[in-house]
Amino acid sequence: MARPVPATRSVYVCQQCGASAPRWSGQCASCEAWNTLVETVVNRAASGRAGARARERAASVGSAAISPIGGVSSAEASRLPTGIGEVDRVLGGGLVPGSIVLFGGDPGIGKSTLLLQLAGRLAAAGHSTLYLTGEESASQVRGRA
């Protein structure tokens, strides 16, 4: 019995020249740029010109424009003060909306406690917060909070 054909498939699109390949390779066969192929899921029903347009749209989603460093604005991003002076100092004045900050260190030094304090202060100031953890149970987090 024949296997059903999936509705989507993956192609690898070069972020440099836009060429596509059926499987990943370290170098684009078209423009010879290294490490520019990105996996893109396309609809099997899209073929011909419509398929090419769909692949172009899929390739452009989530990709950032390449700009020379001289053309990038050095304007300071708006920051959200956390209310904890030393954290704000280390972060250059507070959290940048949309950014990700990684807090790391040895076990038991207070990372979870500090982050719960940050979340509490931000929530008290009217901001939404979400605390995610992969190593503590919900009851452990509640107890610390």
JSON list of C-alpha atoms in Angstrom, two decimals:
[
{"chain": "A", "resi": 1, "resn": "MET", "atom": "CA", "xyz": [0.00, 0.00, 0.00]},
{"chain": "A", "resi": 2, "resn": "ALA", "atom": "CA", "xyz": [1.35, 3.43, -0.92]},
{"chain": "A", "resi": 3, "resn": "ARG", "atom": "CA", "xyz": [2.13, 5.90, 1.83]},
{"chain": "A", "resi": 4, "resn": "PRO", "atom": "CA", "xyz": [0.08, 9.09, 1.86]},
{"chain": "A", "resi": 5, "resn": "VAL", "atom": "CA", "xyz": [1.92, 12.18, 0.60]},
{"chain": "A", "resi": 6, "resn": "PRO", "atom": "CA", "xyz": [2.21, 14.85, 3.30]},
{"chain": "A", "resi": 7, "resn": "ALA", "atom": "CA", "xyz": [0.54, 18.20, 2.56]},
{"chain": "A", "resi": 8, "resn": "THR", "atom": "CA", "xyz": [3.76, 20.09, 3.30]},
{"chain": "A", "resi": 9, "resn": "ARG", "atom": "CA", "xyz": [7.42, 19.56, 2.62]},
{"chain": "A", "resi": 10, "resn": "SER", "atom": "CA", "xyz": [10.69, 21.20, 3.55]},
{"chain": "A", "resi": 11, "resn": "VAL", "atom": "CA", "xyz": [12.93, 23.06, 1.17]},
{"chain": "A", "resi": 12, "resn": "TYR", "atom": "CA", "xyz": [16.12, 24.85, 2.08]},
{"chain": "A", "resi": 13, "resn": "VAL", "atom": "CA", "xyz": [16.23, 28.46, 0.89]},
{"chain": "A", "resi": 14, "resn": "CYS", "atom": "CA", "xyz": [19.46, 30.46, 0.61]},
{"chain": "A", "resi": 15, "resn": "GLN", "atom": "CA", "xyz": [19.17, 33.69, 2.59]},
{"chain": "A", "resi": 16, "resn": "GLN", "atom": "CA", "xyz": [21.81, 35.26, 0.33]},
{"chain": "A", "resi": 17, "resn": "CYS", "atom": "CA", "xyz": [20.42, 34.67, -3.18]},
{"chain": "A", "resi": 18, "resn": "GLY", "atom": "CA", "xyz": [16.99, 33.03, -2.66]},
{"chain": "A", "resi": 19, "resn": "ALA", "atom": "CA", "xyz": [17.84, 29.75, -4.41]},
{"chain": "A", "resi": 20, "resn": "SER", "atom": "CA", "xyz": [16.20, 26.63, -3.00]},
{"chain": "A", "resi": 21, "resn": "ALA", "atom": "CA", "xyz": [17.53, 23.12, -2.51]},
{"chain": "A", "resi": 22, "resn": "PRO", "atom": "CA", "xyz": [15.75, 19.88, -1.59]},
{"chain": "A", "resi": 23, "resn": "ARG", "atom": "CA", "xyz": [18.13, 19.16, 1.30]},
{"chain": "A", "resi": 24, "resn": "TRP", "atom": "CA", "xyz": [20.47, 21.11, 3.54]},
{"chain": "A", "resi": 25, "resn": "SER", "atom": "CA", "xyz": [24.04, 21.69, 2.49]},
{"chain": "A", "resi": 26, "resn": "GLY", "atom": "CA", "xyz": [26.77, 23.77, 4.07]},
{"chain": "A", "resi": 27, "resn": "GLN", "atom": "CA", "xyz": [27.22, 25.81, 0.90]},
{"chain": "A", "resi": 28, "resn": "CYS", "atom": "CA", "xyz": [24.63, 27.21, -1.52]},
{"chain": "A", "resi": 29, "resn": "ALA", "atom": "CA", "xyz": [25.13, 25.61, -4.93]},
{"chain": "A", "resi": 30, "resn": "SER", "atom": "CA", "xyz": [23.89, 28.77, -6.66]},
{"chain": "A", "resi": 31, "resn": "CYS", "atom": "CA", "xyz": [25.85, 31.63, -5.05]},
{"chain": "A", "resi": 32, "resn": "GLU", "atom": "CA", "xyz": [28.42, 29.52, -3.14]},
{"chain": "A", "resi": 33, "resn": "ALA", "atom": "CA", "xyz": [27.72, 31.33, 0.16]},
{"chain": "A", "resi": 34, "resn": "TRP", "atom": "CA", "xyz": [28.39, 29.29, 3.29]},
{"chain": "A", "resi": 35, "resn": "ASN", "atom": "CA", "xyz": [25.78, 28.46, 5.98]},
{"chain": "A", "resi": 36, "resn": "THR", "atom": "CA", "xyz": [22.96, 30.45, 4.36]},
{"chain": "A", "resi": 37, "resn": "LEU", "atom": "CA", "xyz": [20.43, 27.65, 3.73]},
{"chain": "A", "resi": 38, "resn": "VAL", "atom": "CA", "xyz": [17.42, 27.85, 6.05]},
{"chain": "A", "resi": 39, "resn": "GLU", "atom": "CA", "xyz": [14.71, 25.20, 6.25]},
{"chain": "A", "resi": 40, "resn": "THR", "atom": "CA", "xyz": [11.33, 26.46, 5.02]},
{"chain": "A", "resi": 41, "resn": "VAL", "atom": "CA", "xyz": [8.09, 24.48, 5.08]},
{"chain": "A", "resi": 42, "resn": "VAL", "atom": "CA", "xyz": [6.02, 24.86, 1.90]},
{"chain": "A", "resi": 43, "resn": "ASN", "atom": "CA", "xyz": [2.60, 23.59, 0.86]},
{"chain": "A", "resi": 44, "resn": "ARG", "atom": "CA", "xyz": [2.81, 20.72, -1.65]},
{"chain": "A", "resi": 45, "resn": "ALA", "atom": "CA", "xyz": [-0.27, 22.04, -3.44]},
{"chain": "A", "resi": 46, "resn": "ALA", "atom": "CA", "xyz": [1.59, 25.21, -4.34]},
{"chain": "A", "resi": 47, "resn": "SER", "atom": "CA", "xyz": [3.36, 24.62, -7.62]},
{"chain": "A", "resi": 48, "resn": "GLY", "atom": "CA", "xyz": [4.50, 26.61, -10.63]},
{"chain": "A", "resi": 49, "resn": "ARG", "atom": "CA", "xyz": [4.38, 30.40, -10.33]},
{"chain": "A", "resi": 50, "resn": "ALA", "atom": "CA", "xyz": [2.09, 30.29, -7.30]},
{"chain": "A", "resi": 51, "resn": "GLY", "atom": "CA", "xyz": [4.48, 27.88, -5.61]},
{"chain": "A", "resi": 52, "resn": "ALA", "atom": "CA", "xyz": [7.47, 30.11, -6.35]},
{"chain": "A", "resi": 53, "resn": "ARG", "atom": "CA", "xyz": [5.66, 33.10, -4.83]},
{"chain": "A", "resi": 54, "resn": "ALA", "atom": "CA", "xyz": [4.69, 31.02, -1.78]},
{"chain": "A", "resi": 55, "resn": "ARG", "atom": "CA", "xyz": [8.30, 29.92, -1.32]},
{"chain": "A", "resi": 56, "resn": "GLU", "atom": "CA", "xyz": [9.49, 33.53, -1.60]},
{"chain": "A", "resi": 57, "resn": "ARG", "atom": "CA", "xyz": [6.97, 34.65, 1.03]},
{"chain": "A", "resi": 58, "resn": "ALA", "atom": "CA", "xyz": [7.92, 31.74, 3.29]},
{"chain": "A", "resi": 59, "resn": "ALA", "atom": "CA", "xyz": [11.60, 32.53, 2.92]},
{"chain": "A", "resi": 60, "resn": "SER", "atom": "CA", "xyz": [11.09, 36.19, 3.78]},
{"chain": "A", "resi": 61, "resn": "VAL", "atom": "CA", "xyz": [9.07, 35.55, 6.94]},
{"chain": "A", "resi": 62, "resn": "GLY", "atom": "CA", "xyz": [11.23, 36.03, 9.99]},
{"chain": "A", "resi": 63, "resn": "SER", "atom": "CA", "xyz": [14.38, 36.97, 8.10]},
{"chain": "A", "resi": 64, "resn": "ALA", "atom": "CA", "xyz": [16.08, 40.22, 8.98]},
{"chain": "A", "resi": 65, "resn": "ALA", "atom": "CA", "xyz": [17.47, 42.61, 6.43]},
{"chain": "A", "resi": 66, "resn": "ILE", "atom": "CA", "xyz": [21.24, 42.65, 6.14]},
{"chain": "A", "resi": 67, "resn": "SER", "atom": "CA", "xyz": [22.62, 46.12, 6.86]},
{"chain": "A", "resi": 68, "resn": "PRO", "atom": "CA", "xyz": [26.16, 47.45, 7.05]},
{"chain": "A", "resi": 69, "resn": "ILE", "atom": "CA", "xyz": [27.03, 48.38, 10.63]},
{"chain": "A", "resi": 70, "resn": "GLY", "atom": "CA", "xyz": [27.54, 52.01, 9.57]},
{"chain": "A", "resi": 71, "resn": "GLY", "atom": "CA", "xyz": [23.90, 52.20, 8.51]},
{"chain": "A", "resi": 72, "resn": "VAL", "atom": "CA", "xyz": [22.52, 50.96, 11.83]},
{"chain": "A", "resi": 73, "resn": "SER", "atom": "CA", "xyz": [21.12, 53.61, 14.18]},
{"chain": "A", "resi": 74, "resn": "SER", "atom": "CA", "xyz": [22.80, 53.78, 17.55]},
{"chain": "A", "resi": 75, "resn": "ALA", "atom": "CA", "xyz": [19.72, 55.33, 19.18]},
{"chain": "A", "resi": 76, "resn": "GLU", "atom": "CA", "xyz": [19.18, 54.11, 22.71]},
{"chain": "A", "resi": 77, "resn": "ALA", "atom": "CA", "xyz": [16.29, 51.68, 23.12]},
{"chain": "A", "resi": 78, "resn": "SER", "atom": "CA", "xyz": [13.56, 52.58, 25.59]},
{"chain": "A", "resi": 79, "resn": "ARG", "atom": "CA", "xyz": [14.00, 50.67, 28.81]},
{"chain": "A", "resi": 80, "resn": "LEU", "atom": "CA", "xyz": [11.63, 49.47, 31.50]},
{"chain": "A", "resi": 81, "resn": "PRO", "atom": "CA", "xyz": [13.11, 50.04, 34.97]},
{"chain": "A", "resi": 82, "resn": "THR", "atom": "CA", "xyz": [12.81, 46.96, 37.19]},
{"chain": "A", "resi": 83, "resn": "GLY", "atom": "CA", "xyz": [12.86, 48.85, 40.47]},
{"chain": "A", "resi": 84, "resn": "ILE", "atom": "CA", "xyz": [15.95, 46.96, 41.68]},
{"chain": "A", "resi": 85, "resn": "GLY", "atom": "CA", "xyz": [18.86, 49.39, 41.38]},
{"chain": "A", "resi": 86, "resn": "GLU", "atom": "CA", "xyz": [21.70, 46.94, 40.79]},
{"chain": "A", "resi": 87, "resn": "VAL", "atom": "CA", "xyz": [19.71, 44.96, 38.21]},
{"chain": "A", "resi": 88, "resn": "ASP", "atom": "CA", "xyz": [18.84, 48.18, 36.37]},
{"chain": "A", "resi": 89, "resn": "ARG", "atom": "CA", "xyz": [22.52, 49.22, 36.48]},
{"chain": "A", "resi": 90, "resn": "VAL", "atom": "CA", "xyz": [23.71, 45.91, 35.04]},
{"chain": "A", "resi": 91, "resn": "LEU", "atom": "CA", "xyz": [21.02, 46.03, 32.33]},
{"chain": "A", "resi": 92, "resn": "GLY", "atom": "CA", "xyz": [21.95, 49.58, 31.31]},
{"chain": "A", "resi": 93, "resn": "GLY", "atom": "CA", "xyz": [18.88, 51.20, 32.84]},
{"chain": "A", "resi": 94, "resn": "GLY", "atom": "CA", "xyz": [16.32, 48.38, 32.80]},
{"chain": "A", "resi": 95, "resn": "LEU", "atom": "CA", "xyz": [14.79, 45.77, 30.56]},
{"chain": "A", "resi": 96, "resn": "VAL", "atom": "CA", "xyz": [14.46, 46.43, 26.82]},
{"chain": "A", "resi": 97, "resn": "PRO", "atom": "CA", "xyz": [10.91, 45.44, 25.74]},
{"chain": "A", "resi": 98, "resn": "GLY", "atom": "CA", "xyz": [11.03, 42.40, 23.45]},
{"chain": "A", "resi": 99, "resn": "SER", "atom": "CA", "xyz": [14.49, 41.36, 24.56]},
{"chain": "A", "resi": 100, "resn": "ILE", "atom": "CA", "xyz": [15.60, 38.22, 26.36]},
{"chain": "A", "resi": 101, "resn": "VAL", "atom": "CA", "xyz": [17.88, 38.33, 29.40]},
{"chain": "A", "resi": 102, "resn": "LEU", "atom": "CA", "xyz": [19.58, 35.21, 30.73]},
{"chain": "A", "resi": 103, "resn": "PHE", "atom": "CA", "xyz": [20.38, 35.05, 34.42]},
{"chain": "A", "resi": 104, "resn": "GLY", "atom": "CA", "xyz": [22.98, 32.39, 35.17]},
{"chain": "A", "resi": 105, "resn": "GLY", "atom": "CA", "xyz": [25.16, 31.24, 38.01]},
{"chain": "A", "resi": 106, "resn": "ASP", "atom": "CA", "xyz": [25.93, 28.47, 40.45]},
{"chain": "A", "resi": 107, "resn": "PRO", "atom": "CA", "xyz": [23.09, 26.61, 42.18]},
{"chain": "A", "resi": 108, "resn": "GLY", "atom": "CA", "xyz": [21.74, 28.27, 45.30]},
{"chain": "A", "resi": 109, "resn": "ILE", "atom": "CA", "xyz": [23.00, 31.82, 44.71]},
{"chain": "A", "resi": 110, "resn": "GLY", "atom": "CA", "xyz": [19.50, 33.32, 44.50]},
{"chain": "A", "resi": 111, "resn": "LYS", "atom": "CA", "xyz": [18.63, 33.48, 40.80]},
{"chain": "A", "resi": 112, "resn": "SER", "atom": "CA", "xyz": [15.07, 32.24, 41.33]},
{"chain": "A", "resi": 113, "resn": "THR", "atom": "CA", "xyz": [14.50, 34.53, 44.30]},
{"chain": "A", "resi": 114, "resn": "LEU", "atom": "CA", "xyz": [15.81, 37.54, 42.38]},
{"chain": "A", "resi": 115, "resn": "LEU", "atom": "CA", "xyz": [13.66, 36.77, 39.35]},
{"chain": "A", "resi": 116, "resn": "LEU", "atom": "CA", "xyz": [10.55, 36.32, 41.50]},
{"chain": "A", "resi": 117, "resn": "GLN", "atom": "CA", "xyz": [11.28, 39.70, 43.10]},
{"chain": "A", "resi": 118, "resn": "LEU", "atom": "CA", "xyz": [11.65, 41.24, 39.63]},
{"chain": "A", "resi": 119, "resn": "ALA", "atom": "CA", "xyz": [8.39, 39.68, 38.46]},
{"chain": "A", "resi": 120, "resn": "GLY", "atom": "CA", "xyz": [6.63, 40.91, 41.61]},
{"chain": "A", "resi": 121, "resn": "ARG", "atom": "CA", "xyz": [7.86, 44.48, 41.19]},
{"chain": "A", "resi": 122, "resn": "LEU", "atom": "CA", "xyz": [6.94, 44.57, 37.51]},
{"chain": "A", "resi": 123, "resn": "ALA", "atom": "CA", "xyz": [3.48, 43.14, 38.26]},
{"chain": "A", "resi": 124, "resn": "ALA", "atom": "CA", "xyz": [2.97, 45.71, 41.03]},
{"chain": "A", "resi": 125, "resn": "ALA", "atom": "CA", "xyz": [3.81, 48.44, 38.49]},
{"chain": "A", "resi": 126, "resn": "GLY", "atom": "CA", "xyz": [1.04, 47.12, 36.21]},
{"chain": "A", "resi": 127, "resn": "HIS", "atom": "CA", "xyz": [3.12, 45.06, 33.77]},
{"chain": "A", "resi": 128, "resn": "SER", "atom": "CA", "xyz": [2.32, 41.48, 32.79]},
{"chain": "A", "resi": 129, "resn": "THR", "atom": "CA", "xyz": [4.87, 38.92, 33.90]},
{"chain": "A", "resi": 130, "resn": "LEU", "atom": "CA", "xyz": [5.37, 35.22, 33.23]},
{"chain": "A", "resi": 131, "resn": "TYR", "atom": "CA", "xyz": [7.71, 33.03, 35.25]},
{"chain": "A", "resi": 132, "resn": "LEU", "atom": "CA", "xyz": [8.94, 29.93, 33.43]},
{"chain": "A", "resi": 133, "resn": "THR", "atom": "CA", "xyz": [11.10, 27.30, 35.05]},
{"chain": "A", "resi": 134, "resn": "GLY", "atom": "CA", "xyz": [12.33, 23.92, 33.97]},
{"chain": "A", "resi": 135, "resn": "GLU", "atom": "CA", "xyz": [13.82, 22.73, 37.23]},
{"chain": "A", "resi": 136, "resn": "GLU", "atom": "CA", "xyz": [11.40, 23.74, 39.98]},
{"chain": "A", "resi": 137, "resn": "SER", "atom": "CA", "xyz": [7.92, 22.49, 40.67]},
{"chain": "A", "resi": 138, "resn": "ALA", "atom": "CA", "xyz": [4.98, 24.88, 40.90]},
{"chain": "A", "resi": 139, "resn": "SER", "atom": "CA", "xyz": [4.81, 24.34, 44.66]},
{"chain": "A", "resi": 140, "resn": "GLN", "atom": "CA", "xyz": [8.50, 25.25, 45.02]},
{"chain": "A", "resi": 141, "resn": "VAL", "atom": "CA", "xyz": [7.95, 28.48, 43.07]},
{"chain": "A", "resi": 142, "resn": "ARG", "atom": "CA", "xyz": [4.83, 29.32, 45.10]},
{"chain": "A", "resi": 143, "resn": "GLY", "atom": "CA", "xyz": [6.69, 28.70, 48.35]},
{"chain": "A", "resi": 144, "resn": "ARG", "atom": "CA", "xyz": [9.52, 31.01, 47.34]},
{"chain": "A", "resi": 145, "resn": "ALA", "atom": "CA", "xyz": [7.11, 33.67, 46.07]}
]
